[in-house]
Steps between C-alpha positions, in 0.01 A plus 500: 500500500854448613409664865218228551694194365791658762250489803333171445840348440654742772173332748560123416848520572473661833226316641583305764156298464294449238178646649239640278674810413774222374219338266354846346907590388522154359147510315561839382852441332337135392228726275716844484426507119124529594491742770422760240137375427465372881203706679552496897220226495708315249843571705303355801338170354839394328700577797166310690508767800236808579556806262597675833806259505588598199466883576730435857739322281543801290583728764768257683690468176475856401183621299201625590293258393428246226403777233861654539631221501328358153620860364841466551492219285297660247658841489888368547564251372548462127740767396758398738467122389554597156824711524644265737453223201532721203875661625792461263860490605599784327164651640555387870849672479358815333283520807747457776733757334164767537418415808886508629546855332200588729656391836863633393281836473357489815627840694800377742319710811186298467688160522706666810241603677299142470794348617548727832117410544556141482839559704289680789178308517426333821318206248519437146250264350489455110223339374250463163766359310240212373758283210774710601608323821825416380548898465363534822715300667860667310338870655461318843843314454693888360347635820605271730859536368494874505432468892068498494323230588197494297123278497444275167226296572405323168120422678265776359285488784741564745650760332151706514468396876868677602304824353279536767808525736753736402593811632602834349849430548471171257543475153311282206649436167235358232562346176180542271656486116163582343321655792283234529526457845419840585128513357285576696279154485818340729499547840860605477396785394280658806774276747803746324246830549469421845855354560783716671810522444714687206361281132699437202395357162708308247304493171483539108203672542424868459613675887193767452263187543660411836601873657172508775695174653829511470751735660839354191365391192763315251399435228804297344325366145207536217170324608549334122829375559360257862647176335824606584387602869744241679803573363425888517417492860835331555701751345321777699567336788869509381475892450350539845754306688816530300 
């Protein structure tokens, strides 16, 4: 759910005119709460353009067509929601105190050796990083100051186009807390496969899930503990670039 309500937002903000592709974002996020019982047919009428529309529209902001993206709102949505609201402050520090005892346990050689990659990469482009732009932008900041100059582009879409040009001596660092991103109904998915370049992963999720893409997984948190995700990322990128 989060990924879609990132793109739409992610579309309307970077659109330069407000063309028809600007008018199915603003529908969609207008009737988001009903885009689980839209058909395409439905989709089409309310957003009064062809059901083809609808399916291009998909595929510029990600999916791979309407019936991913009604799924992601069916099939991601809720339990995130409800342990974002449900979170104590005792509980919220509980969580960040796991998840930091993770990253302090991370093996020192695996955080040297990302940081020679990112150190000897012709290109470094970070991207996925959906509500975690803020994040994004302290990696691409610690970078900078540690002598790298590295790509943060906070528009989804043109973070999938730079995939198509990268070479083997590039390097792509994607945030994906729960994995989402790397399903295999998101185009992101078949663009990484094909993409060059060494590939690492920040996530909570399980590394196993992620191995056929990824050449450094960390994995620097519990998938239950994602309301904390922000400030956890934060202090990895602390451990990293010390």
């Amino acid at each position: 759910m989060e990924t879609l309500i990132y793109n739409l937002l992610a579309y309307i903000n970077n659109s330069l005119d407000k063309d028809i592709n600007y008018h199915i974002a603003k529908t969609l996020l207008e009737n988001f709460h009903k885009i689980e019982g839209f058909s395409l047919e439905t989709a089409a009428e309310v957003c009064n353009v062809a059901p083809s529309t609808i399916n291009r529209f998909c595929k510029r902001i990600g999916f791979r067509n309407f019936s991913n993206l009604r799924n992601s709102v069916i099939k991601n949505g809720a339990p995130l929601e409800k342990n974002d609201i449900d979170l104590s402050g005792d509980r919220f520090i509980e969580q960040l105190k796991e998840n930091v005892e993770i990253i302090e346990n991370i093996p020192r050689e695996q955080i040297e050796r990302i940081v020679k990659q990112i150190s000897k990469s012709r290109r470094v482009v970070i991207l996925g990083f959906e509500k975690h732009q803020i994040q994004a932008l302290e990696l691409q900041k610690k970078i900078l100051l540690a002598g790298k100059f590295c790509e943060c582009n906070t528009n989804i879409f043109k973070q999938m186009d730079v995939l198509d040009i990268l070479t083997e001596e590039d390097m792509i660092i994607t945030i994906s807390i729960q994995g989402y991103l790397l399903s295999e109904e998101f185009l992101l998915f078949e663009k990484l496969k094909r993409t060059k370049g060494k590939k690492l992963l920040i996530t909570f999720s399980e590394p196993h899930q992620h191995l056929e893409l990824f050449d450094e997984i960390l994995q620097c948190g519990k998938i239950e503990n994602s309301a904390v995700s922000s400030q956890t990322l934060l202090r990895l990128f602390d451990v990293l670039f010390h």
